[in-house]
Coordinates of C-alpha atoms and ligand atoms in Angstrom, one line a residue:
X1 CA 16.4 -92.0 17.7
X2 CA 13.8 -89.9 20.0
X3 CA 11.9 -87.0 18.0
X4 CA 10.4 -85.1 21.0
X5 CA 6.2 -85.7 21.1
X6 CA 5.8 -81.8 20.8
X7 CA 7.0 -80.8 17.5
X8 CA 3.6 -82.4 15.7
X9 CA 1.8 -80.0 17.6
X10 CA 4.1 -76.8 17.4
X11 CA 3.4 -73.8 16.0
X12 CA 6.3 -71.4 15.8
X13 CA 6.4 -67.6 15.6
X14 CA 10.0 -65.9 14.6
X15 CA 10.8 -62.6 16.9
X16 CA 13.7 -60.7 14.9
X17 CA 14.7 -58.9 18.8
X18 CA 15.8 -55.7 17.4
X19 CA 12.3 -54.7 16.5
X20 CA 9.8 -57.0 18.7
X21 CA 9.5 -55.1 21.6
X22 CA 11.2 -52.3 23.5
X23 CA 10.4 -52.3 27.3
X24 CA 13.0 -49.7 28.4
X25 CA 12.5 -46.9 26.0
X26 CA 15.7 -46.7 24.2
X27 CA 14.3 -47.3 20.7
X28 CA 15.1 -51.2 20.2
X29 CA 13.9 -54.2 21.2
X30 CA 15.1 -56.3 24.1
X31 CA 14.2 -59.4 26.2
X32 CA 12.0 -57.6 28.8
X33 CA 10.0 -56.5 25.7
X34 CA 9.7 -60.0 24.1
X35 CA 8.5 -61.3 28.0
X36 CA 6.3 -58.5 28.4
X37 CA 4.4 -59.9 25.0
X38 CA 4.1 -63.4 25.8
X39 CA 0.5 -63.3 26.6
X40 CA 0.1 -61.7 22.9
X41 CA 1.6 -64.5 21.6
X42 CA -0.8 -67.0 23.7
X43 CA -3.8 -65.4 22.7
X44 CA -2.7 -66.1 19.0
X45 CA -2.0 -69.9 20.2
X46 CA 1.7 -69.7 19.3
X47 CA 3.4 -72.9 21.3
X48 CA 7.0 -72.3 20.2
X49 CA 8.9 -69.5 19.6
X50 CA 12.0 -68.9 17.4
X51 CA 14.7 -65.6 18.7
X52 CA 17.4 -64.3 16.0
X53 CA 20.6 -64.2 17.4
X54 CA 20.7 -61.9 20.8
X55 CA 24.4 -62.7 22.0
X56 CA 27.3 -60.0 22.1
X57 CA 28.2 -58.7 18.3
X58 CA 29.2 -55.8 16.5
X59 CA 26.0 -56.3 14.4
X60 CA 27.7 -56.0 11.0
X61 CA 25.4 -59.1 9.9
X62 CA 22.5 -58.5 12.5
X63 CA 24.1 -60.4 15.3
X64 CA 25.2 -63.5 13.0
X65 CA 28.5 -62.1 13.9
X66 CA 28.9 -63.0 17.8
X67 CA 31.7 -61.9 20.0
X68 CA 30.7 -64.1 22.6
X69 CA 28.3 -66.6 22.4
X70 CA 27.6 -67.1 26.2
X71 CA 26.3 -63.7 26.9
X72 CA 23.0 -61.6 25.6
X73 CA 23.9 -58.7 23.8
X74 CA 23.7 -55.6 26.4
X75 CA 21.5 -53.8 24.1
X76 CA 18.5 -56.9 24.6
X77 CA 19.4 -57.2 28.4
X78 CA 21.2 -59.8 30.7
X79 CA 21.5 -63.4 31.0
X80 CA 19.3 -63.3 33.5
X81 CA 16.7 -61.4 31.0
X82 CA 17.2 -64.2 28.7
X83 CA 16.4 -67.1 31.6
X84 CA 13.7 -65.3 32.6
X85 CA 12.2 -65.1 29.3
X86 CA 12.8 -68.7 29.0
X87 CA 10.6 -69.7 32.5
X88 CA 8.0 -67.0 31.7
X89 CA 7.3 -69.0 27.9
X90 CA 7.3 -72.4 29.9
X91 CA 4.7 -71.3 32.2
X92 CA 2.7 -70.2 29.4
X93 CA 3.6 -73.4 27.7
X94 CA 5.6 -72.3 25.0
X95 CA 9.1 -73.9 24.4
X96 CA 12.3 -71.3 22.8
X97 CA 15.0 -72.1 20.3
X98 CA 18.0 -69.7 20.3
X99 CA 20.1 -69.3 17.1
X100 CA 23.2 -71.0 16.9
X101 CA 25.5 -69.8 14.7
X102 CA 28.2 -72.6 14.4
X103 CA 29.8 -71.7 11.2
X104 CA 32.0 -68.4 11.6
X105 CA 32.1 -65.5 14.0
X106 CA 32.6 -61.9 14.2
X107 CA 36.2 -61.1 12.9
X108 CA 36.3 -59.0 16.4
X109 CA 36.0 -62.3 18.6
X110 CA 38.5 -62.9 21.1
X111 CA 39.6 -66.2 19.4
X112 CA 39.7 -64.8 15.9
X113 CA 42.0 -61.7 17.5
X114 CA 43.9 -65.2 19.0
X115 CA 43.7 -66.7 15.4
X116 CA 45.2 -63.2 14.0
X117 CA 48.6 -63.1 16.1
X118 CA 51.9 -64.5 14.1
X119 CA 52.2 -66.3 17.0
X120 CA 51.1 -70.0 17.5
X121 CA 48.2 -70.1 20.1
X122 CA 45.5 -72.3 21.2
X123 CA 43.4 -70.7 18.3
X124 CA 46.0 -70.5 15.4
X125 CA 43.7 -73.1 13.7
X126 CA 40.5 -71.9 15.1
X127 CA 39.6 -70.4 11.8
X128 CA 40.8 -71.4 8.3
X129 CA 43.9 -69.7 7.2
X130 CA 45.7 -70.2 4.1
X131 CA 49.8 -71.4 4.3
X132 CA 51.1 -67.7 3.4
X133 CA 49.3 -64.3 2.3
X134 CA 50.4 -64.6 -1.2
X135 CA 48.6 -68.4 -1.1
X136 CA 45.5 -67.9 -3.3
X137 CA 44.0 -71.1 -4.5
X138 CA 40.7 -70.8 -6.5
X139 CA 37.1 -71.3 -4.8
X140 CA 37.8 -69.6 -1.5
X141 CA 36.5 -66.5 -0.3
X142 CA 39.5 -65.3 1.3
X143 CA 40.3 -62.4 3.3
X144 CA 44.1 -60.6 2.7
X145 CA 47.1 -58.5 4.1
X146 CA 44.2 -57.4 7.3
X147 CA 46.9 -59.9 9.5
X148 CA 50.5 -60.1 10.7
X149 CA 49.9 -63.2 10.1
X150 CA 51.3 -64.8 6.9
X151 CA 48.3 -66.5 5.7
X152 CA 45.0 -65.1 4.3
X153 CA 41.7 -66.6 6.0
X154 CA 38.5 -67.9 4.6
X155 CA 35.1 -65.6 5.4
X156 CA 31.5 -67.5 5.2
X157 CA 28.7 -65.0 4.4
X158 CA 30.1 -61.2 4.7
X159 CA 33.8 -59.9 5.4
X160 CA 33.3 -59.7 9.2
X161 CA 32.5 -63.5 9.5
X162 CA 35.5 -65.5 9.6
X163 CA 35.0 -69.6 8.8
X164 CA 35.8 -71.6 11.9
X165 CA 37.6 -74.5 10.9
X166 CA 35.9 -77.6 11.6
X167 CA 38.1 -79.6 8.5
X168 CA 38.1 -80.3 5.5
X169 CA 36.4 -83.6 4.3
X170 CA 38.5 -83.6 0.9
X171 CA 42.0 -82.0 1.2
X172 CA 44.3 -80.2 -1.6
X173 CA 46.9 -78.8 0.4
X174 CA 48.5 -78.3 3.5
X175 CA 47.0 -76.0 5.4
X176 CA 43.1 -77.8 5.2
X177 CA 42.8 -80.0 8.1
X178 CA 41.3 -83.0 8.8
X179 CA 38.5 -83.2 10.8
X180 CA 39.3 -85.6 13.5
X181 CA 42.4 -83.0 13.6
X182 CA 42.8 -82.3 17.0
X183 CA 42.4 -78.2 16.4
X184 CA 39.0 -79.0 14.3
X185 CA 37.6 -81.2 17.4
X186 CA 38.1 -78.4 19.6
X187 CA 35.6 -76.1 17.3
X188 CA 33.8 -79.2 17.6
X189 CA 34.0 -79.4 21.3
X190 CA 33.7 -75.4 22.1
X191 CA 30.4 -75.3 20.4
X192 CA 28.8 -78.2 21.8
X193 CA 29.9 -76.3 25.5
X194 CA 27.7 -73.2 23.7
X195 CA 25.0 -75.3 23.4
X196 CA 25.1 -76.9 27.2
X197 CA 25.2 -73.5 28.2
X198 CA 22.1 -72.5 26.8
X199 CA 20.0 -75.7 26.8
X200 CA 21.4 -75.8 30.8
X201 CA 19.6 -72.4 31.0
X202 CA 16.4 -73.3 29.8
X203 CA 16.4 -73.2 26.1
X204 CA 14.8 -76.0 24.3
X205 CA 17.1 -76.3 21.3
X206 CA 18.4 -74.0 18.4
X207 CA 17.8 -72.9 15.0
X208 CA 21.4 -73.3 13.2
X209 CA 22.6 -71.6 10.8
X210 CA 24.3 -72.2 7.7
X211 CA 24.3 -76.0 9.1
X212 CA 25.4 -77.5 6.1
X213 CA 28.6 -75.4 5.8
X214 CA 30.8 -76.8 8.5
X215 CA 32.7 -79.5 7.3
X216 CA 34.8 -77.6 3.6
X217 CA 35.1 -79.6 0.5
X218 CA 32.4 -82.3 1.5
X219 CA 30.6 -82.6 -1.7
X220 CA 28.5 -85.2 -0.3
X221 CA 28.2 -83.9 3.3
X222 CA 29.6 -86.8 4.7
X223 CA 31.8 -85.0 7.3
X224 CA 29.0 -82.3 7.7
X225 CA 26.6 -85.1 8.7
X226 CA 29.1 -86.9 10.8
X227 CA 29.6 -83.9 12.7
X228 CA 26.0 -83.3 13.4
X229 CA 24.9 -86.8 14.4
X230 CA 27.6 -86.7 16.8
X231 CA 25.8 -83.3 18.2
X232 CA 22.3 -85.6 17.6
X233 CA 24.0 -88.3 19.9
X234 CA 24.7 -85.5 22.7
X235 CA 21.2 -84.2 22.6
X236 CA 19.7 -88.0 23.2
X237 CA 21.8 -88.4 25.9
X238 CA 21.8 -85.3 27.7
X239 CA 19.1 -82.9 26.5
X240 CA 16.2 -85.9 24.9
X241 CA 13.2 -83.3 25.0
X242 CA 15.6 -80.3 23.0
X243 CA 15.5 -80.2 19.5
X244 CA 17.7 -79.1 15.8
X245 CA 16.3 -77.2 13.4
X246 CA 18.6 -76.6 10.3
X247 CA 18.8 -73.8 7.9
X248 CA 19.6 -76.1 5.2
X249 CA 17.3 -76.7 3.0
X250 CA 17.0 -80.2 2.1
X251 CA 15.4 -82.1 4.5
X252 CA 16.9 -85.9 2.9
X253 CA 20.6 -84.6 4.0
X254 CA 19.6 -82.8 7.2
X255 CA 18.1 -85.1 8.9
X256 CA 20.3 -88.2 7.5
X257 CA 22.6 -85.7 9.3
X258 CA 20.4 -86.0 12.5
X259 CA 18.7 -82.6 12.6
X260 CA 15.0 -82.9 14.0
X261 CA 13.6 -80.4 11.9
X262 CA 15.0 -78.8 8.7
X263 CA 13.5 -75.9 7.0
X264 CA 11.7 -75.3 3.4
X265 CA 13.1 -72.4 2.2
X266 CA 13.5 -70.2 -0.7
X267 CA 17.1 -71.4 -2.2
X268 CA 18.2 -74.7 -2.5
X269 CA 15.1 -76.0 -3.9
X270 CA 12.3 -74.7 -6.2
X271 CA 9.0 -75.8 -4.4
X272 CA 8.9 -72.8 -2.5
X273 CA 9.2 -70.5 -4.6
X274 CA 6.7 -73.0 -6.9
X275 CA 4.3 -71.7 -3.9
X276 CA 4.9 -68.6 -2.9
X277 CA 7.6 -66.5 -5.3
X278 CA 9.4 -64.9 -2.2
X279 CA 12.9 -64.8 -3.9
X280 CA 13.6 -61.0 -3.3
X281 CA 16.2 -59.6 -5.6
X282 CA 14.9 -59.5 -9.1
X283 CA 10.8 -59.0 -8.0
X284 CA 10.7 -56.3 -5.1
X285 CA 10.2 -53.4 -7.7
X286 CA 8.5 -55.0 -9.9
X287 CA 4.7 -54.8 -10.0
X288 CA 3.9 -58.4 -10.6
X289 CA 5.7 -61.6 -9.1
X290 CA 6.8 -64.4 -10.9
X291 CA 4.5 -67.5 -11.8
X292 CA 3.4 -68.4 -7.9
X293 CA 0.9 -71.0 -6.8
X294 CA -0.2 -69.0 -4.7
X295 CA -1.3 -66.1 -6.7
X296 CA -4.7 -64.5 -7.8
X297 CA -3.7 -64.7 -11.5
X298 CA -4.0 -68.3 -11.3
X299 CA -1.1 -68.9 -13.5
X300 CA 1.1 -71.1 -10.9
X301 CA 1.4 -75.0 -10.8
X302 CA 1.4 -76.8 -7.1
X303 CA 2.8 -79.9 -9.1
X304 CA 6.0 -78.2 -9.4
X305 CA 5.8 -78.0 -6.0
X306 CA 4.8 -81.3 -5.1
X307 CA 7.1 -83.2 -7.2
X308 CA 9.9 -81.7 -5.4
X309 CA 8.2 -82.2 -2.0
X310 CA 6.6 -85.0 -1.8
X311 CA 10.2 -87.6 -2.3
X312 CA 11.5 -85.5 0.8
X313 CA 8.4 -86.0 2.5
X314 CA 8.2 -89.5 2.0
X315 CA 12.2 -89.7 2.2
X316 CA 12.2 -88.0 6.3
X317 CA 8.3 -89.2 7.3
X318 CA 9.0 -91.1 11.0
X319 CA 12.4 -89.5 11.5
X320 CA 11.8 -85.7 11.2
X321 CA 9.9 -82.6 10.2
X322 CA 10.3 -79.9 7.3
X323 CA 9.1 -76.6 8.3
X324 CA 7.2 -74.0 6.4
X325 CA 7.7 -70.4 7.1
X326 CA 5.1 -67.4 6.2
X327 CA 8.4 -66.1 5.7
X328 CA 11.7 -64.7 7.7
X329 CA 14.6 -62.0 8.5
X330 CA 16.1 -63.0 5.0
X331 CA 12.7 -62.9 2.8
X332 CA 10.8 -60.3 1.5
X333 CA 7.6 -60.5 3.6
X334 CA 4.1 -62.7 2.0
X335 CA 2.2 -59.5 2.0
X336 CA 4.4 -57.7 -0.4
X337 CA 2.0 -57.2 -3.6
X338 CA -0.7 -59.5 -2.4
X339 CA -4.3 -58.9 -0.4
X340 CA -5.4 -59.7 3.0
X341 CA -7.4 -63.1 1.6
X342 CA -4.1 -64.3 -0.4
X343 CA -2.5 -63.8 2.7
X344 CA -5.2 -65.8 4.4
X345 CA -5.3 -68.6 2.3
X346 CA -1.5 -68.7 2.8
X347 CA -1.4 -68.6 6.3
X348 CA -4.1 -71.1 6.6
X349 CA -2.0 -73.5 4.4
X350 CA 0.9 -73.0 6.0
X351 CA -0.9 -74.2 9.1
X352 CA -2.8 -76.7 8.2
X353 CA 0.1 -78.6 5.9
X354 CA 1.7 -81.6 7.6
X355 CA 5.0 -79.4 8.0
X356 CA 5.7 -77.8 11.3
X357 CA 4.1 -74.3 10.7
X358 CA 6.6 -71.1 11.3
X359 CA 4.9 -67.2 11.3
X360 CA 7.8 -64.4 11.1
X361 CA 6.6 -61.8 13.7
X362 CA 4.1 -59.3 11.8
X363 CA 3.2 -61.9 9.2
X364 CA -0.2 -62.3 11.4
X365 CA -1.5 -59.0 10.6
X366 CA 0.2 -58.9 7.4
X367 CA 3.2 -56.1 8.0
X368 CA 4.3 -54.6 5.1
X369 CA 7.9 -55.2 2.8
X370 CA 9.3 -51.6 3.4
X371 CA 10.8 -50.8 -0.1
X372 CA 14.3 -48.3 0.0
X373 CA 15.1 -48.3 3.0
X374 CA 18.9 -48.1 4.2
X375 CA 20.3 -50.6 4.9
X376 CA 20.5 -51.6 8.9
X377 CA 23.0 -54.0 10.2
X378 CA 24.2 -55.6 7.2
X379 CA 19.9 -56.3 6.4
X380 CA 20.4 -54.6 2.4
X381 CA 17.1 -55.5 0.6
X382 CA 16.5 -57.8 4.5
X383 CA 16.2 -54.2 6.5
X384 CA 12.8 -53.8 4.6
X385 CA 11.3 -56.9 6.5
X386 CA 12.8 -56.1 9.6
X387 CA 11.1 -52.9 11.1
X388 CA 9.0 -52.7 14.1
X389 CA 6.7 -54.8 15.3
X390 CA 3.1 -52.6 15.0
X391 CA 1.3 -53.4 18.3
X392 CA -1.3 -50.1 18.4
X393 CA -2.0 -46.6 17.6
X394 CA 0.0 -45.5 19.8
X395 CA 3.7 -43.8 19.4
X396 CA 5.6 -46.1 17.0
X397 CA 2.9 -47.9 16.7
X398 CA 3.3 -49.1 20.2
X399 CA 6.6 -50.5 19.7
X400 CA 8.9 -47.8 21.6
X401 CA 8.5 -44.6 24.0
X402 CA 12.0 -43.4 22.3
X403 CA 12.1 -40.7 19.7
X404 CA 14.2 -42.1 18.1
X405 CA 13.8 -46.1 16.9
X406 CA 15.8 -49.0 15.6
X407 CA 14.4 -48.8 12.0
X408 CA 11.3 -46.1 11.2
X409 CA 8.1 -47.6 11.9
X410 CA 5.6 -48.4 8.9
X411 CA 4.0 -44.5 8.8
X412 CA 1.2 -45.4 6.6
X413 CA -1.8 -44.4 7.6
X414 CA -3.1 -47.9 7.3
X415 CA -0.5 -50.2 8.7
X416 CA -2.1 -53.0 10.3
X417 CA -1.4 -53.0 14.2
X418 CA -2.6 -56.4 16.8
X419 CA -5.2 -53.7 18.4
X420 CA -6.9 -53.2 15.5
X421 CA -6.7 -56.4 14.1
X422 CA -8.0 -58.0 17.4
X423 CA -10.7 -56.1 16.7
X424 CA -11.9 -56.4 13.5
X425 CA -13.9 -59.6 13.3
X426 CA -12.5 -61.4 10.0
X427 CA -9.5 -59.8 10.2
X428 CA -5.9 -61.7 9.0
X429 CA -5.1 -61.8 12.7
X430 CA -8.3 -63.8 13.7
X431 CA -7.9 -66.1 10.4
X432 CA -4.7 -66.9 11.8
X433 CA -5.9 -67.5 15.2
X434 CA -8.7 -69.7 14.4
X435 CA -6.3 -71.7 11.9
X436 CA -3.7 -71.9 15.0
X437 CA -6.6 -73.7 17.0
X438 CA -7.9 -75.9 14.5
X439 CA -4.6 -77.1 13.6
X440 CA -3.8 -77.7 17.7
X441 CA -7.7 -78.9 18.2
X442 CA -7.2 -82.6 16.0
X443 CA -3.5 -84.6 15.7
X444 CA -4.7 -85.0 12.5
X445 CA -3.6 -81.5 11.4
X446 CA 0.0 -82.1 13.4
X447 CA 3.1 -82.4 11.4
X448 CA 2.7 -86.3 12.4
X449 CA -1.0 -86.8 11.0
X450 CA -1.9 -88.4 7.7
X451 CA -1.9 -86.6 4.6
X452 CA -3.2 -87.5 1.1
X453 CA -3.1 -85.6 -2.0
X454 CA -7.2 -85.4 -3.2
X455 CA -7.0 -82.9 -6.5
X456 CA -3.7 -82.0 -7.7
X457 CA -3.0 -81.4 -11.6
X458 CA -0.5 -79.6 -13.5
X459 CA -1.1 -75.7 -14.0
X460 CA -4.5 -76.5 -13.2
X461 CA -6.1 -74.9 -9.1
X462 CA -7.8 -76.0 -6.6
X463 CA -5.2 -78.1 -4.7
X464 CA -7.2 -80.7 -2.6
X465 CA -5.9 -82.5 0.0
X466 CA -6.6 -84.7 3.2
X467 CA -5.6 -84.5 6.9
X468 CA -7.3 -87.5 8.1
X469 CA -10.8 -87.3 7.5
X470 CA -10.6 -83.4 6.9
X471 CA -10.6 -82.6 2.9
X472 CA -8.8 -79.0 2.5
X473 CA -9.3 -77.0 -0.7
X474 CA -7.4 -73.9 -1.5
X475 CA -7.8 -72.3 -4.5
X476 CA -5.5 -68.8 -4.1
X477 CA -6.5 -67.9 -8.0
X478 CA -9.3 -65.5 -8.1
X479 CA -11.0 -67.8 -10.6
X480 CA -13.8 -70.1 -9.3
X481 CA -13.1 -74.0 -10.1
X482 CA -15.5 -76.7 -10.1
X483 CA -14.1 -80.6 -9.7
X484 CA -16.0 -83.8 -8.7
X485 CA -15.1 -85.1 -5.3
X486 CA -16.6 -87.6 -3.6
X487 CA -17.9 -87.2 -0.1
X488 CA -20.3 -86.0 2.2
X489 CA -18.6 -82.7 3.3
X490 CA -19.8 -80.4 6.2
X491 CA -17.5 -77.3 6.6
X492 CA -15.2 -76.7 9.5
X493 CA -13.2 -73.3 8.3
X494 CA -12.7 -71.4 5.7
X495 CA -11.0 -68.1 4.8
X496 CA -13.5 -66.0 2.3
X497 CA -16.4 -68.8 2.9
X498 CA -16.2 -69.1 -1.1
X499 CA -16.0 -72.8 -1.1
X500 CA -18.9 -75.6 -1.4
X501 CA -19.4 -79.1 -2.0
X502 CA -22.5 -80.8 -3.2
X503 CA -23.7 -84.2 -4.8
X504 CA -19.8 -85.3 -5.6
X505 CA -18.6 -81.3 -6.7
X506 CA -16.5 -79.1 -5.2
X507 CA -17.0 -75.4 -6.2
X508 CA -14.0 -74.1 -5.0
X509 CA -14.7 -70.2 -5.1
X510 CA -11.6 -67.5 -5.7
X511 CA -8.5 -67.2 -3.1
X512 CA -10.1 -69.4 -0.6
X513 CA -9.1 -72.1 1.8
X514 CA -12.1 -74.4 2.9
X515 CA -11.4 -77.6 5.3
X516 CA -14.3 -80.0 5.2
X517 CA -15.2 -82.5 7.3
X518 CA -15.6 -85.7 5.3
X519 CA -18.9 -87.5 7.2
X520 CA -18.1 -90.1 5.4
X521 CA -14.5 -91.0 5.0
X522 CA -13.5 -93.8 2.7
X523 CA -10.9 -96.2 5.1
X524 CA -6.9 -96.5 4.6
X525 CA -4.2 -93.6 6.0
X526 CA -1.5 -91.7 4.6
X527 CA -0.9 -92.8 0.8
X528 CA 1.8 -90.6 -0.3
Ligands
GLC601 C1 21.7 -67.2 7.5 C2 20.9 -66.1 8.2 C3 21.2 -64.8 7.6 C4 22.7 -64.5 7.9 C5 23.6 -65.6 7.3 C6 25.0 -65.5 7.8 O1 21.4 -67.3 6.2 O2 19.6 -66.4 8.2 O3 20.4 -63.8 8.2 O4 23.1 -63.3 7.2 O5 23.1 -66.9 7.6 O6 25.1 -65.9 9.1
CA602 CA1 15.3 -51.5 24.6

C-alpha cells in the first residue's frame, strides 16, 4: 500500500468554521472567511489544513449531525465557496481534509425521515431499528415511541444522531444485520459516493469520525477494519495521493484497518493525558491539573507515556502516521492554567515529534479555555474552546463586522490576537513559526525521520531525544536538570534559551525545549 510522500512533511492546523472567519458580516464564520485567511496560515508555514464539518445540519452536535452530505451548510457558503477554498490552498500549497462523518446522521435527514415511515422503503434498514417498540435488549442506546414505526432505533453520540446500519459483526437477534447484507452494503456504498463527491471536488481526503464505530458488536473490529480496507482499496485505486485520518485512537487497529493516519487523543489510551492532562471534565474548575508531563511542577512521568507509545510506534512505523494535536473542538484548549513558555515547549514538541503535528486554530497564540459559557450547538464544556478566532484589535477582535457573533469573543483585556503576536518578537506565535520551519527545513524532523530515545527515566525530566543527528531536550518542569550526554552540541532552537551542553552535561534549564545539533553524531538510525 501507497502512503502519499506528503504526510512526513505536513503540518496541520484545525479551523472549527463557525468561528475562523466571517467575510460577510453576519456574525459566523464561513468559507469566504477561511480563503480570505489563507495567506495567515502560510506565513505560519501551515501545509495542511483540517475543516469541522461544514455540510447542511441542524447543528444540534455542531454539524456532526448532516442533512446532506453533498452540500456546504448555507450559513459557510456554496459548493462553489467550498471548491474555491480548495484551489486557493493548492496554490498556496496547502492540501484540505473535510470531515466525514460515516457513522450516524441528523435524525432530520431525508433517509432517516425514509427510515421512520411504517412503510418498507429503500431506507427501512438505513439505520438500526429494533424488531418492535416494546424490543429493549440491554447495551443499546435506543431511541423510543418518536416513530410510527414499530421498532425503536439505535442513536451513536446525542439523541439527534441516528446509527446507520452498516451490520452487525456478531448477531443476537433478528433485526441486526449482517454486513454483507445487501441494505448494510448500500450504507457502505452511499458513503463511498460522499467521498467521490468531495475528493472529485478537490479535497485531499477526510478526517473520520467515530471510525471505529461502524461495524456493531465487533469486539475485535474485524468487520470495522474490513469495511475500511475496502474504502483503503478505493482510495489506491482512484484517489492514490488522498489520504484517512481516523478519530480512533489506537493507531495498531486503525491502520491494520487501512487508515493512513490515526490520531493520539485523549480517551482511549493514557499517554496523552501522561503528557498533557487535557481530559476536561473533572480539572476545568480546578486550580491545578492532574500529574502531567508537561507541567511546571515537575511531578509528571514521560515513561508512562512512552510505554504506551512507543509499541504503537514501532507496531504502524512504514505503514502509517499517529498524529499529535495541540488540542481540538472536543478538548479543553493547552493554555488553560498554563504560561506562554509551557505552551512553547508544548508546541515545539508537538512539532518536532515524529508524529504528524496538528495546531487547533488559536492554539498559536495561545487562545484562552472560556470557563461558563452556554452551551452552543450541542459544544457543553466544548463551547468554551470554540469561540472566535482573535485576529486584531479591532471589533471582535477582527473576527466579524456583526454586532452580534456566533459565540462572545474573549473580552479580556489581554487576549492574545495574530497582530499582536506577529509583533512581538519571542512571542508564542513566532515560536510556533520558527518550530513550523525547522521541522519542514530537515526530513529528519518529518513524521518519516529517525527517532531515538537519548534520556528518558521514570518520574524523573528532561526527556532527550534524537531526530537524526538533532538531540532535543525538553524539560517543561520549572526545575533545572543536569544529565551527562555525550556529544558535541551546537544549538539550533530553543524556546526560553535555558538549555546548555558542555564537556558530556546537559543543563537543561526550567520549561525549555532546546534542539542541538550533534557535530559529532555516533553512526546507526532509528533504534526504537
Ligand atoms: C467526534 C467529534 C465530536 C462529535 C462526536 C459525534 O468525537 O469530534 O465533536 O460530537 O464525534 O459525532
Ligand atoms: Ca458569515
Amino acid at each position: 500500500m501507497h502512503l502519499p510522500s506528503w504526510l512526513s512533511e505536513a503540518v496541520f492546523y484545525e479551523i472549527y468554521p463557525q468561528s475562523f472567519y466571517d467575510a460577510n458580516g453576519d456574525g459566523i464564520g464561513d468559507f469566504a472567511g477561511m480563503t480570505e485567511k489563507l495567506d495567515d496560515l502560510s506565513a505560519l508555514g501551515i501545509n495542511a489544513i483540517w475543516v469541522n464539518p461544514c455540510f447542511e445540519s441542524p447543528f444540534m452536535d455542531a454539524g456532526y449531525d448532516i442533512t446532506d452530505y453533498c452540500r456546504i451548510a448555507p450559513r459557510y457558503g456554496t459548493n462553489e465557496d467550498a471548491i474555491r477554498f480548495f484551489n486557493e490552498a493548492h496554490r498556496r500549497g496547502m492540501r484540505v481534509l473535510l470531515d466525514l462523518v460515516p457513522g450516524h446522521t441528523s435524525d432530520r435527514h431525508p433517509w432517516f425521515l425514509e427510515s421512520k415511515k411504517p412503510e418498507k422503503n429503500a431506507y427501512t434498514n438505513r439505520y438500526i431499528w429494533t424488531g418492535n417498540a416494546f424490543d429493549y435488549p440491554e447495551g443499546f442506546r435506543l431511541m423510543s415511541g418518536l416513530s410510527d414505526r414499530d421498532g425503536n432505533y439505535m442513536v451513536n453520540f446525542f439523541s439527534s444522531q441516528p446509527a446507520l446500519n452498516y451490520g452487525f459483526e456478531n448477531r443476537q437477534y433478528d433485526w441486526q444485520l449482517p454486513p454483507d447484507h445487501p441494505d448494510c452494503r448500500a450504507t457502505l456504498e452511499e458513503m463511498k459516493h460522499v467521498m467521490r463527491f468531495w475528493l472529485d471536488a478537490g479535497c485531499d481526503g477526510f478526517r473520520v469520525d467515530m471510525a471505529y464505530s461502524l461495524v456493531k458488536n465487533d469486539p475485535l473490529f474485524t468487520g470495522t477494519k474490513r469495511l475500511w480496507n475496502e474504502v483503503r482499496e478505493m482510495f489506491e485505486r482512484e484517489y492514490p495521493d488522498a489520504v484517512l485520518l481516523s478519530e480512533w485512537s489506537c493507531a495498531e487497529q486503525a491502520i491494520d484497518a487501512g487508515f493512513h493516519m490515526d490520531f493520539y487523543l485523549h480517551f482511549n489510551s493514557v499517554g496523552y493525558n501522561a503528557l498533557f492532562q487535557t481530559a476536561p471534565f473533572d480539572y476545568v474548575d480546578k486550580a491545578e491539573a492532574a500529574p502531567c508531563f508537561f507541567h511546571r511542577d515537575g511531578k509528571g512521568d514521560v515513561t508512562r507515556f512512552l510505554n504506551e507509545f512507543l509499541p504503537k510506534y514501532r507496531y504502524i512505523r512504514g505503514r502509517g502516521y499517529m498524529c499529535l494535536p495541540t488540542g481540538n473542538h472536543d478538548m479543553v484548549r493547552y493554555s488553560h492554567l498554563r504560561s506562554e513558555e509551557e505552551l512553547k515547549a508544548i508546541a515545539a514538541f508537538i512539532l518536532l515529534f515524529p508524529t504528524v503535528p496538528f495546531l487547533y486554530y488559536g492554539d498559536e497564540i495561545g487562545m484562552r479555555y472560556q470557563i461558563g459559557l452556554t452551551s452552543k450547538e450541542g459544544g457543553y464544556y466544548r463551547t468554551g474552546s470554540r469561540t472566535p478566532m482573535q485576529w486584531s484589535d479591532g471589533k471582535n477582535k477582527g473576527f466579524s463586522a456583526a454586532d452580534q457573533t456566533y459565540l462572545p469573543v474573549d473580552s479580556a483585556p489581554d487576549a492574545p490576537t495574530i497582530a499582536q503576536q506577529r509583533t512581538r518578537a519571542g512571542s508564542l506565535w513566532h515560536t510556533v513559526r520558527d518550530a513550523v520551519a525547522l521541522r519542514k527545513s530537515d526530513p529528519a524532523f518529518g513524521a518519516d525521520g529517525d527517532f531515538r530515545v537519548a534520556y528518558a527515566k521514570e518520574g524523573a525530566y528532561p526527556f532527550v531525544f534524537r531526530r537524526g543527528r538533532y538531540v532535543i531536550s525538553v524539560n517543561p518542569s520549572e526545575r533545572s536538570e543536569r544529565i551527562a550526554l555525550d556529544g558535541r552540541f551546537k544549538t539550533v532552537f530553543s524556546t526560553a534559551g535555558r538549555t546548555t551542553h558542555a564537556n558530556g552535561v546537559l543543563d537543561a534549564g526550567g520549561i525549555d525545549l532546546t534542539v542541538f545539533e550533534d557535530l559529532a553524531p555516533a553512526a546507526g538510525g532509528d533504534t526504537n
